[in-house]
Coordinates of C-alpha atoms in Angstrom, one line a residue:
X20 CA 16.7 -22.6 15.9
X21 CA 17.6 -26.1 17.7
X22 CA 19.5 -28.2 15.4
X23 CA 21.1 -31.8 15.6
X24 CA 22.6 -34.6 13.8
X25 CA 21.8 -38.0 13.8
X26 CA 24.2 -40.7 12.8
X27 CA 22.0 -44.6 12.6
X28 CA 25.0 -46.8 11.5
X29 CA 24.6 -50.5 10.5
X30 CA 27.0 -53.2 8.4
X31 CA 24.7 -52.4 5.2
X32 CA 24.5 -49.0 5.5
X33 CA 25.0 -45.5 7.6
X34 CA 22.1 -42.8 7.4
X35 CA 22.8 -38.8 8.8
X36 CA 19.5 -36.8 10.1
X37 CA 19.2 -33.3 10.5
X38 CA 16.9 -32.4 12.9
X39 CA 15.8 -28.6 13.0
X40 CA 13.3 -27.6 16.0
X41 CA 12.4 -31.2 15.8
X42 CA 11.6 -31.7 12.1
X43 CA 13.3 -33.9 10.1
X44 CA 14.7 -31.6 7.5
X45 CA 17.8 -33.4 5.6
X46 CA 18.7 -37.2 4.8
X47 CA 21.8 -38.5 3.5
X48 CA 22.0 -42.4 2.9
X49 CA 25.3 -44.1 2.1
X50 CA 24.8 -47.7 1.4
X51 CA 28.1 -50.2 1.2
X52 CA 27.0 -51.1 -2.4
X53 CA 26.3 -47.7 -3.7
X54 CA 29.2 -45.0 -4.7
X55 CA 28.0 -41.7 -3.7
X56 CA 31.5 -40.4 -5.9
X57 CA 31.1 -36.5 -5.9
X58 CA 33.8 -35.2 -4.5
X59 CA 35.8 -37.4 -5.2
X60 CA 38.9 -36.6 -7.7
X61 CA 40.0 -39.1 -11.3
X62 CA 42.7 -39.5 -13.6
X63 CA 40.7 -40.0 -16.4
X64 CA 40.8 -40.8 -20.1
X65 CA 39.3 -38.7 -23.3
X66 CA 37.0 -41.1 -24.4
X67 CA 35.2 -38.9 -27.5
X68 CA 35.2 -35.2 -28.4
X69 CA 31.9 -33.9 -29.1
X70 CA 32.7 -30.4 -31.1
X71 CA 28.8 -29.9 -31.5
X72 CA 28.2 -30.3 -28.1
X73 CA 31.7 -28.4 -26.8
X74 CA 32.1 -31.3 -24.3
X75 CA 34.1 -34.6 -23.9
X76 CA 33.2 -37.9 -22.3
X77 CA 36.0 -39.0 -20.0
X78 CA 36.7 -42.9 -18.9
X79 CA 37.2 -42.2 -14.9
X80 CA 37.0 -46.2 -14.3
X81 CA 33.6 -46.4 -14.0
X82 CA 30.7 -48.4 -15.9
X83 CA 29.6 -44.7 -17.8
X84 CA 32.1 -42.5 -19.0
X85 CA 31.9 -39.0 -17.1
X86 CA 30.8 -35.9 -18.8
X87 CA 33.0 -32.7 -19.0
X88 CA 31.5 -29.2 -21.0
X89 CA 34.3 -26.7 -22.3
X90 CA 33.2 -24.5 -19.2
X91 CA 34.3 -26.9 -16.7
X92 CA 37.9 -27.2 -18.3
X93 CA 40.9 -24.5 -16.8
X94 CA 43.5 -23.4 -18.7
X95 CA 46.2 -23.4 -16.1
X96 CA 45.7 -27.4 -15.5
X97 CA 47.3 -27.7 -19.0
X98 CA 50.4 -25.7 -17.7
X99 CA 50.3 -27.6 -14.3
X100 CA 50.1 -31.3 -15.0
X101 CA 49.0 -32.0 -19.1
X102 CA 52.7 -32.6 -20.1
X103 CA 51.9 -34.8 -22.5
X104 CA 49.3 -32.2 -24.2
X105 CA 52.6 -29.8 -23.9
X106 CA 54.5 -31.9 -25.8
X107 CA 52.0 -32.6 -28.8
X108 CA 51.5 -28.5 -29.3
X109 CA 55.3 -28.0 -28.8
X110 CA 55.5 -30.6 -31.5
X111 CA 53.0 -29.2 -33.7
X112 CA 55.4 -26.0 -33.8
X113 CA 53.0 -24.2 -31.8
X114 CA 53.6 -21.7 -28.9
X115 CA 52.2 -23.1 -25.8
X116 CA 49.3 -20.9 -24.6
X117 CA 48.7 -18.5 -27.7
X118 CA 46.9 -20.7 -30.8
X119 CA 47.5 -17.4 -33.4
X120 CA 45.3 -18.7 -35.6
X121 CA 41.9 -18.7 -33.6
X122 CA 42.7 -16.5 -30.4
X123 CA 42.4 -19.4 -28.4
X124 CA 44.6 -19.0 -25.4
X125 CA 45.7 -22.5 -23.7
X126 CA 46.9 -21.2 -20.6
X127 CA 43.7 -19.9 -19.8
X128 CA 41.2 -20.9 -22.0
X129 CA 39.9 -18.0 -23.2
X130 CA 38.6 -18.1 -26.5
X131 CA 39.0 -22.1 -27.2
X132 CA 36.8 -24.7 -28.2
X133 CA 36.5 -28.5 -26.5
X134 CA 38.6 -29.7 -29.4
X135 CA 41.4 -26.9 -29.2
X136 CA 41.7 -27.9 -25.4
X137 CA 41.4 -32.2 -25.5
X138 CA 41.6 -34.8 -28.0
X139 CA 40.8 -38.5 -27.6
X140 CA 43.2 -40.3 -25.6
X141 CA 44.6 -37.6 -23.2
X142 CA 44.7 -37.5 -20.2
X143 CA 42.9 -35.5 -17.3
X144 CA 42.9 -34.2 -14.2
X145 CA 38.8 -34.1 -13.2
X146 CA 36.8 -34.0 -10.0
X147 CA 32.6 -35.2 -10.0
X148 CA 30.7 -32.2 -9.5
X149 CA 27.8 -34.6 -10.0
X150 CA 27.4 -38.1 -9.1
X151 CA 25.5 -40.2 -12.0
X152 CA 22.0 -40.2 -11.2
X153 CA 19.5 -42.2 -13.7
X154 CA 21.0 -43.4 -17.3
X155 CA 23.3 -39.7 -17.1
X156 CA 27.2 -40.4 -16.0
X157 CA 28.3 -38.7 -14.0
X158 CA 29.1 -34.9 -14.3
X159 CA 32.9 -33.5 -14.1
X160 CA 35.0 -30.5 -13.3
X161 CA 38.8 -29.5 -13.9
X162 CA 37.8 -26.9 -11.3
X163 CA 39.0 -28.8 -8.4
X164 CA 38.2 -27.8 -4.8
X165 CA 39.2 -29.6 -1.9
X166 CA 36.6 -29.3 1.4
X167 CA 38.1 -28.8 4.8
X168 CA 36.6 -27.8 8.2
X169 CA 37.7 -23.6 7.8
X170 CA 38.5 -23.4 4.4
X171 CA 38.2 -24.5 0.8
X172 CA 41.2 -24.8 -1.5
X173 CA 40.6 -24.0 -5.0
X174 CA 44.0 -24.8 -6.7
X175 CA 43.1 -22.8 -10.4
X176 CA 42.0 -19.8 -8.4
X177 CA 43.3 -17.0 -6.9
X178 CA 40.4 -15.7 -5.4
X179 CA 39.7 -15.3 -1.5
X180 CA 35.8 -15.6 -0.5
X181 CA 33.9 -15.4 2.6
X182 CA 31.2 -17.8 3.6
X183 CA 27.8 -15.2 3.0
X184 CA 26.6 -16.5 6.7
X185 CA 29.5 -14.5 8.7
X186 CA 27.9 -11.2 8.6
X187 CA 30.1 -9.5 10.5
X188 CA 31.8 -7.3 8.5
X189 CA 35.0 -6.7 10.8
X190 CA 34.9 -10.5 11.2
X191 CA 35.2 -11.1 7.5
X192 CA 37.7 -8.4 7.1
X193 CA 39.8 -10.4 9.6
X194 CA 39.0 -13.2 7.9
X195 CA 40.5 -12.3 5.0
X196 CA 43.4 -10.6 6.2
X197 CA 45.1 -13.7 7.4
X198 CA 44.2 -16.1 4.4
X199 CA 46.1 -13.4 2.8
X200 CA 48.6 -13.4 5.0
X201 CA 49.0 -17.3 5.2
X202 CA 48.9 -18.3 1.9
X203 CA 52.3 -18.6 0.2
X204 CA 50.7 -19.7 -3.1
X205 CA 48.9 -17.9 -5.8
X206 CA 46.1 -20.9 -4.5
X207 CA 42.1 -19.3 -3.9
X208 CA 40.4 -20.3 -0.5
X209 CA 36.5 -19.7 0.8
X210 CA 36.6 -19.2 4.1
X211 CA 33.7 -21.3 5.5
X212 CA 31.1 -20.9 8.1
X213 CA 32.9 -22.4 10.9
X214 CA 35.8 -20.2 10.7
X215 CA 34.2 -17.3 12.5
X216 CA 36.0 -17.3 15.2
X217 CA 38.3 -19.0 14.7
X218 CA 42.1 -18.6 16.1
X219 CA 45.1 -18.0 13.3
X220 CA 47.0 -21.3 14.2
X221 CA 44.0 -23.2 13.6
X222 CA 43.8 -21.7 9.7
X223 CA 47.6 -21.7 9.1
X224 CA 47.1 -26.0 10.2
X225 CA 44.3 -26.5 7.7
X226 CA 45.4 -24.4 4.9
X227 CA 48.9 -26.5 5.5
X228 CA 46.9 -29.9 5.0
X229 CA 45.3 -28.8 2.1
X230 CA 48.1 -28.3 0.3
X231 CA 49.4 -31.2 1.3
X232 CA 46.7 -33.2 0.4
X233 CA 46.9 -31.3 -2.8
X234 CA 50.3 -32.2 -3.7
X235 CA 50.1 -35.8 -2.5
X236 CA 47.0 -35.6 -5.4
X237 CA 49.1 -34.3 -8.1
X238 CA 52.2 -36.6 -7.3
X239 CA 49.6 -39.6 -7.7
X240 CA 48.4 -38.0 -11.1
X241 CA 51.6 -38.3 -12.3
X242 CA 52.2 -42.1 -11.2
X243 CA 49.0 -44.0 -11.8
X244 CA 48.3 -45.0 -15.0
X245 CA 44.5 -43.8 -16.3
X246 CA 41.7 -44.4 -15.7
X247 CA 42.0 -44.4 -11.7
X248 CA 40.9 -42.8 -8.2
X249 CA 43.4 -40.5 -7.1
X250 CA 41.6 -38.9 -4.0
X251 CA 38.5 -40.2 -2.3
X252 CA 35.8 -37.5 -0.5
X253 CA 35.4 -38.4 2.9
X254 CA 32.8 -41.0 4.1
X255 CA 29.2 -40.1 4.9
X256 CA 29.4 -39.8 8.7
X257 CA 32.6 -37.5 8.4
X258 CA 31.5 -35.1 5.8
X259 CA 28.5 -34.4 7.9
X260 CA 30.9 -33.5 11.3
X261 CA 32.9 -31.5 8.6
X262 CA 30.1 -30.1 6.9
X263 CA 27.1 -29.8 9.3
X264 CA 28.4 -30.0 12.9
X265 CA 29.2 -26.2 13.5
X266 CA 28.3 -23.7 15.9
X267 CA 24.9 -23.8 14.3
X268 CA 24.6 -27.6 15.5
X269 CA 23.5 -28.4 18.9
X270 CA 24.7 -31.7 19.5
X271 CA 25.7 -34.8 17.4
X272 CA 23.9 -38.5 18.4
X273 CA 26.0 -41.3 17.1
X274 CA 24.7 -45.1 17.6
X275 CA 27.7 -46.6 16.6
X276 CA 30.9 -47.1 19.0
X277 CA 33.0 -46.7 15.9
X278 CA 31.8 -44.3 14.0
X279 CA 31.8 -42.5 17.9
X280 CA 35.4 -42.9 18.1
X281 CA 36.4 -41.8 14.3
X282 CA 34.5 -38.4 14.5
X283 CA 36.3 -38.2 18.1
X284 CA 39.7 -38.5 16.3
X285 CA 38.8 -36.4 13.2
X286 CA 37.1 -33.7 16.0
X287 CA 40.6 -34.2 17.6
X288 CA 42.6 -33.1 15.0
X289 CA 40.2 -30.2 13.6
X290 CA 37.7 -28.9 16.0
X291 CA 38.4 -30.3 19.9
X292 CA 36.6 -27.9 21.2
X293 CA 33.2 -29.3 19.4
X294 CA 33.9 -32.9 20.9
X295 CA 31.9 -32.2 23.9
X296 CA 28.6 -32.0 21.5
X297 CA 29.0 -35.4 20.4
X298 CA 26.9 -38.2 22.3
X299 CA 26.9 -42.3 21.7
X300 CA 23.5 -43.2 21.6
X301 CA 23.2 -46.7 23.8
X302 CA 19.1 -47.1 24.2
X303 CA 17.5 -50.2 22.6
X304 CA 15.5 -48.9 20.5
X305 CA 16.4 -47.9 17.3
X306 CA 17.9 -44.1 17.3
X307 CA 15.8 -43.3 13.8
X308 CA 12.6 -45.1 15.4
X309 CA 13.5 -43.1 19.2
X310 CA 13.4 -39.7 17.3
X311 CA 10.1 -41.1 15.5
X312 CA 12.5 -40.2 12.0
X313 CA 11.3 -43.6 10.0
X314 CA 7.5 -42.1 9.7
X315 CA 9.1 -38.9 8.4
X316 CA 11.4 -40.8 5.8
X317 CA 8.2 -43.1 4.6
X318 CA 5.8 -40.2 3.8
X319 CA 8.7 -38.1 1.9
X320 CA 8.2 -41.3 -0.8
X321 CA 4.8 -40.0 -1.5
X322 CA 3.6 -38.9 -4.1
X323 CA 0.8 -36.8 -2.4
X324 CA 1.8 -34.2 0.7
X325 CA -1.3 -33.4 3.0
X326 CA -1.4 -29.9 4.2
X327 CA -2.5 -29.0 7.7
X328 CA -5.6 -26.7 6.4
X329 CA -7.0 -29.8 4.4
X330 CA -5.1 -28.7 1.1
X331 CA -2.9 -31.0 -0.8
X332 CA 0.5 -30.6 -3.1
X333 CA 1.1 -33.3 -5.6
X334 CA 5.0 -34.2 -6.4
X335 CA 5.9 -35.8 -9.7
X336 CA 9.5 -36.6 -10.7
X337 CA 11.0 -37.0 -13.9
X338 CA 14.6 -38.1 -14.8
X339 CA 15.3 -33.5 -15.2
X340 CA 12.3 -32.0 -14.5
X341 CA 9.8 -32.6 -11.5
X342 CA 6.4 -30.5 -11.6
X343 CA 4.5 -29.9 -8.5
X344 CA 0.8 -29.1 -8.5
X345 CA -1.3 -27.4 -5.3
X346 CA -4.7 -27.7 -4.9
X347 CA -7.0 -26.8 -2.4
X348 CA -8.2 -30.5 -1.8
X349 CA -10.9 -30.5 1.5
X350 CA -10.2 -26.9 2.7
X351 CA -13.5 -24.9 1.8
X352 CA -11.8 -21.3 3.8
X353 CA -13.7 -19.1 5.8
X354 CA -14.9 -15.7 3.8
X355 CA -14.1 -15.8 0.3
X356 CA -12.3 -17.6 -2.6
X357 CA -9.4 -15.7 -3.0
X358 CA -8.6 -15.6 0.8
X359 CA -8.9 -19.3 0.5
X360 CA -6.7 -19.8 -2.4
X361 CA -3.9 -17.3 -0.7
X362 CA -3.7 -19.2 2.2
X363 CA -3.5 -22.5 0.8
X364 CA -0.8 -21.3 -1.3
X365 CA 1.1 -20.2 1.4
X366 CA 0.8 -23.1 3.1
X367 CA 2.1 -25.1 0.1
X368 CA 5.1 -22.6 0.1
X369 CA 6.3 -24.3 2.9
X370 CA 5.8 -27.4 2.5
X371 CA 7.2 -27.7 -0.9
X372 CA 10.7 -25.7 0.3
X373 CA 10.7 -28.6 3.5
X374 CA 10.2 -31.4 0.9
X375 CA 12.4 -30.1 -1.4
X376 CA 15.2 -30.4 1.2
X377 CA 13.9 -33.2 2.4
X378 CA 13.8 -35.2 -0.6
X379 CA 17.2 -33.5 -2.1
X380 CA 14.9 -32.7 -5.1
X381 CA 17.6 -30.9 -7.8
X382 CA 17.1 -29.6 -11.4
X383 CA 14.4 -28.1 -12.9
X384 CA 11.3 -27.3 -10.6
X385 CA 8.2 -25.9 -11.7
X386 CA 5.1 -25.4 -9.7
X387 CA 1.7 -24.8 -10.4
X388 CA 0.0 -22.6 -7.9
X389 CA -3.8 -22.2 -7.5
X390 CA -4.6 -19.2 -9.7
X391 CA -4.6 -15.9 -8.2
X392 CA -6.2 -13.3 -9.8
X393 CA -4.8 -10.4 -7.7
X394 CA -0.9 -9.2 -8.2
X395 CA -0.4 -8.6 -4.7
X396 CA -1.7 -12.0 -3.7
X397 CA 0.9 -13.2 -6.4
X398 CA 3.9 -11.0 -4.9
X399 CA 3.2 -12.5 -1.4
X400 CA 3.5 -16.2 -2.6
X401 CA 6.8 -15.6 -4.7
X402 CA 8.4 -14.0 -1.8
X403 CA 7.3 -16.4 0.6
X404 CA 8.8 -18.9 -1.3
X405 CA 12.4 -17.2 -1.6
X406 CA 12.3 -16.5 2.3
X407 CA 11.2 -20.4 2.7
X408 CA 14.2 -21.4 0.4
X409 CA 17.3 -19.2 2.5
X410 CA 17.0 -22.2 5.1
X411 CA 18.4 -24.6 2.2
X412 CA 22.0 -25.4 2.0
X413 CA 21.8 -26.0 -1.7
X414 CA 21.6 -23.3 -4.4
X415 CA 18.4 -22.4 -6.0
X416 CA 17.6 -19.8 -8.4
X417 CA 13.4 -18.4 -8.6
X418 CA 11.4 -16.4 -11.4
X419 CA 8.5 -14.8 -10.7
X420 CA 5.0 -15.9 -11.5
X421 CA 4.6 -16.3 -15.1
X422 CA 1.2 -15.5 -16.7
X423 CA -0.1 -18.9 -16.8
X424 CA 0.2 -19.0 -13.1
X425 CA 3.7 -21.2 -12.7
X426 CA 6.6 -21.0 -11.0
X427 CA 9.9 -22.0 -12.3
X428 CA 13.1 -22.2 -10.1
X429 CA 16.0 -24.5 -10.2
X430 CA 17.6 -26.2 -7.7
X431 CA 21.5 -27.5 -7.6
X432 CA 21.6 -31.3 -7.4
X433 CA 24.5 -33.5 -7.0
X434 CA 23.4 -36.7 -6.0
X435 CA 20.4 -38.6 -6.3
X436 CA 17.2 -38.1 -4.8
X437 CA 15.6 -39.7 -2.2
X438 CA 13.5 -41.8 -4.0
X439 CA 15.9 -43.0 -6.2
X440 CA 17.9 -44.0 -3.5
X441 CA 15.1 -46.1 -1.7
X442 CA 13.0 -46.9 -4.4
X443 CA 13.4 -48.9 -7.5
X444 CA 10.9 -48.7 -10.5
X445 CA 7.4 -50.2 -10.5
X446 CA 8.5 -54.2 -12.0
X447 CA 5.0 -53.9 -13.1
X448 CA 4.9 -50.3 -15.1
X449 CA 8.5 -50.2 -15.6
X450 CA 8.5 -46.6 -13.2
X451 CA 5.9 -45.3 -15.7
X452 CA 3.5 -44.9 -13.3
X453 CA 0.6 -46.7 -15.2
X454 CA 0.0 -50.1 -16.5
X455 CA -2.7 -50.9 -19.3
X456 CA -5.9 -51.8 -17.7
X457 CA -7.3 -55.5 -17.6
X458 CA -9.9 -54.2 -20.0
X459 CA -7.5 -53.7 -22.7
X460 CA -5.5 -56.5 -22.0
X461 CA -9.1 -58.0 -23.3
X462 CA -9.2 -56.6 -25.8
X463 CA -6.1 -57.2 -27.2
X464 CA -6.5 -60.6 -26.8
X465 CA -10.1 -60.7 -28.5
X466 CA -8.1 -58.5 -31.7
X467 CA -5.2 -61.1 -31.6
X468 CA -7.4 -64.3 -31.5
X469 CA -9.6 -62.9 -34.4
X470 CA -6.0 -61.9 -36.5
X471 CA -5.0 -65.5 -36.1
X472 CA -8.1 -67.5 -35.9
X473 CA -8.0 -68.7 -39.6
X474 CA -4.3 -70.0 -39.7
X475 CA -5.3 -72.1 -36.5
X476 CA -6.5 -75.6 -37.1
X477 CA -7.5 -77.3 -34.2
X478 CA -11.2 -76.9 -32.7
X479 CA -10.0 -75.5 -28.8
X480 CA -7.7 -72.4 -28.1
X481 CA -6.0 -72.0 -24.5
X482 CA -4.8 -68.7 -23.4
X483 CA -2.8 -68.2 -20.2
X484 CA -3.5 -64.7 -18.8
X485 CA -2.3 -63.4 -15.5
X486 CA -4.9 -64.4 -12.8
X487 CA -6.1 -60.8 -12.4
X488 CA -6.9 -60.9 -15.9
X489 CA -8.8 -64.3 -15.8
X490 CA -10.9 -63.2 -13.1
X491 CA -11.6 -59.9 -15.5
X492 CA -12.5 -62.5 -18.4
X493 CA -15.2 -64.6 -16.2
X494 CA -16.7 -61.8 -13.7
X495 CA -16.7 -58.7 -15.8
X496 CA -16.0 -59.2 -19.6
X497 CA -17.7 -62.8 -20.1
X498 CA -19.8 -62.2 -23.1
X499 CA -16.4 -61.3 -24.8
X500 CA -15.3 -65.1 -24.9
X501 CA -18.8 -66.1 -26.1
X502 CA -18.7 -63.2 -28.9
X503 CA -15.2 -64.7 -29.5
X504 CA -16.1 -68.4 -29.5
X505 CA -19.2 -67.8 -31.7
X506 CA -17.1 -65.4 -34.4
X507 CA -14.2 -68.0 -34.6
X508 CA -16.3 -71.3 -33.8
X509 CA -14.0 -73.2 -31.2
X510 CA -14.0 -73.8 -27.7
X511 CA -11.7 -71.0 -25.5
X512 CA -10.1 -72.4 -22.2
X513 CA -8.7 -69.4 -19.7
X514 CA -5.2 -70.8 -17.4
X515 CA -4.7 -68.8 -15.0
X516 CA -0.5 -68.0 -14.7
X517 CA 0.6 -66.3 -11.8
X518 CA 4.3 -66.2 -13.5
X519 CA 2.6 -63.7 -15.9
X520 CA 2.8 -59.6 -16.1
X521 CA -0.4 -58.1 -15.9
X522 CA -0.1 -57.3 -19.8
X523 CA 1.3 -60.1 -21.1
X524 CA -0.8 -63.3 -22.6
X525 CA 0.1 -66.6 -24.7
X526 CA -2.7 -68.1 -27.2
X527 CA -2.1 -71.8 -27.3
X528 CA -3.8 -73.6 -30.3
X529 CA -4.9 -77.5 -29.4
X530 CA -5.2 -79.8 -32.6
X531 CA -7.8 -82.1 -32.8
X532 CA -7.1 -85.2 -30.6
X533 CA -5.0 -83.5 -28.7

């Protein structure tokens, strides 16, 4: 499989491509006035303990307080930096770790509650495992992990994992051998992809920066008063070189002299040898519009997908949940229904992992599949749809078919989807999808006029309408001002106000002589 990244930076914003065999596959879009925060680490503030919920919602400096669940709080981060949580137990006349009275343990939080662990007021330690996306805060972790090319520090761990992709088992074995052998700290590491490979001086650098990095973080915890930023994630065009540009990448095309140079410094430091892969783009035309990538980025907005054979999938997105629906649409098959069904399922299997990835859909997923009547026809879409999903980078979980014929899988998401990056709701349904039709606008003007008609005094009534809905009064729904003006006896005047929604109207009573 060819792969390459794309880098299309501009003032406003800086958008990353990743092209496989010449398909757009991946998108990521960091805008100047946006925070894309996950990754990025907090000293933050207990804002309110929610016992029935075993989670906390943390100030972090931003405008919505973060949200933290008992399961994303470590016990050892209370030993490590919470010295003013220390202090209150010691002063309680408690022993530190061991709460006899519940078998809660503090130092590693077995057995304890949200409000055995934090009260309101203290301060914490938290990375964003989630960025916000919608009217949710954002989503955070005590569980920190800090990214580097090789490796992965996890500072509360002492576990040592290999990236899945190195299948060679001596490899991995070697691998792990000298973490082991490096480390001089209880720390955990996952060894990443683009370790394989790699020589032992290059690890022993990275895993001394990391714990560099680490302590520079926890010296800052200690000095910056709450709520504040302690650590920042790399920018956009960086995480993707650290992230994305491995041996699996062809080359890199960068249109931007600067952003050129800072991956050239940042390949300089961690991966020289990959420098050669990297290209500044210098045509006139635009590099997205060169690689034909605009098209790609406009039709993953819609809501309808067009399959090859004539067949169609339908994507809806809710704020958790996003349902998609196949149907056969135009494609009539060849022999028989359930050949035809079969194959436009499959088709959809594909599509919907490509704009799943594509669109950086997370959450719950469920999917409605043409019924299929056979079990084996069944089996073959479920498994086409786990081998279509290996390709993505992001976790997802599949059941099988359920009886009604669905699908149900989840997806990991961390930042917002596509379309809520580019798109904003509809200001005319308010992202509802649907507005009430200029027939009932009518008719709720005829019901409104007859409510009020007998407190109204004067012998001619205005009402200003939006223009659509004026031209809906005289074309189509004209005998409804005559049935009006004859039930009420006065004269009704349409204006016409383009300021208007489509659904909103004013009734204007005119006294006589005026």
């Amino acid at each position: 499989m060819y792969r390459k990244l794309l880098i299309n930076d501009t003032p406003f914003e800086t958008r990353v491509a990743l092209i496989e065999d010449g398909y757009l596959v991946e998108i990521f879009i960091e805008r100047r006035d946006m925070n894309d925060i996950a990754g990025n680490i907090y000293k933050g503030r207990v804002q309110r303990v929610l016992p029935g919920m075993q989670a906390a919602f943390v100030d972090i400096g931003l405008e919505q307080a973060a949200f933290i669940h008992v399961s994303d709080l470590v016990g050892e981060h209370f030993a490590d930096i919470e010295e003013t949580f220390l202090r209150a137990v010691e002063e309680n006349g408690e022993l530190y770790g061991i709460a006899e009275n519940d078998g809660c343990n503090l130092m590693t939080g077995d057995g304890c509650t949200i409000e055995d662990m934090l009260t309101e007021g203290q301060e914490l330690l938290v990375q964003v495992a989630k960025a916000p996306i919608g009217s949710k805060g954002a989503r955070v972790t005590s569980y920190i992990s800090l990214p580097g090319s090789f490796l992965v520090l996890m500072p509360y761990s002492d576990h040592i994992g290999i990236s899945r992709r190195i299948e060679d088992e001596e490899e991995r074995a070697r691998l792990k051998e000298k973490v082991e052998s490096l480390r001089s700290d209880n720390h955990g590491y996952i060894v990443r992809t683009a370790a394989e490979g790699i020589a032992h001086e290059k690890l022993a650098y990275e895993m001394g920066f990391l714990n560099n990095l680490w302590q520079d973080i926890l010296s800052k915890y200690r000095t910056v008063p709450a709520p504040a930023l302690v650590h920042k994630e790399l920018n956009i065009s960086l995480r993707a070189v650290r992230d994305l540009l491995t041996h699996e990448v062809e080359n890199l095309i960068i249109d931007s002299r600067r952003v050129y140079d800072d991956v050239l410094s940042y390949l300089d430091v961690f991966m020289p040898r990959l420098k050669a892969s990297v290209e500044l783009y210098e045509g006139t035309e635009p590099i997205f519009e060169a690689y034909n990538l605009e098209g790609d980025i406009s039709r993953a907005l819609n809501r309808k997908v067009w399959l090859k054979s004539g067949g169609y999938i339908v994507i809806e997105q809710t704020e958790a949940l996003t349902a998609i629906d196949v149907n056969t649409g135009r494609y009539v098959g060849k022999r028989n229904l359930d050949e035809t069904i079969l194959k436009t399922n499959l088709e959809a299997v594909r599509e919907i992992a490509y704009q799943l990835r594509l669109r950086d859909i997370g959450g719950i997923i469920i999917i409605d599949f043409i019924d299929m009547e056979r079990r084996s026809s069944q089996e073959k879409v479920f498994n086409a749809l786990r081998d279509a999903l290996k390709r993505d980078r992001s976790k997802t979980h599949v059941l099988p078919i359920s009886e009604l014929g669905l699908i149900q899988m989840t997806r990991k998401r961390i930042r917002k989807p596509l379309n809520q990056i580019l798109c904003e709701p509809c200001f005319e349904c308010d992202g509802a999808g649907y507005i009430i039709s200029r027939q009932t606008v009518c008719h709720h003007i005829y019901r409104r006029i007859l409510h009020e008609a007998g407190e109204m005094a004067g012998s001619r009534i205005t009402i200003r309408v939006n223009p659509r809905v004026a031209a809906y009064l005289h074309d189509e729904q004209g005998r409804l001002i005559d049935a009006m003006e004859k039930r009420i006896g006065k004269q009704i005047v349409l204006h016409p106000y383009p300021h208007f929604h489509l659904e909103e109207f004013d009734i204007i009573e005119h006294l006589s002589g005026s």
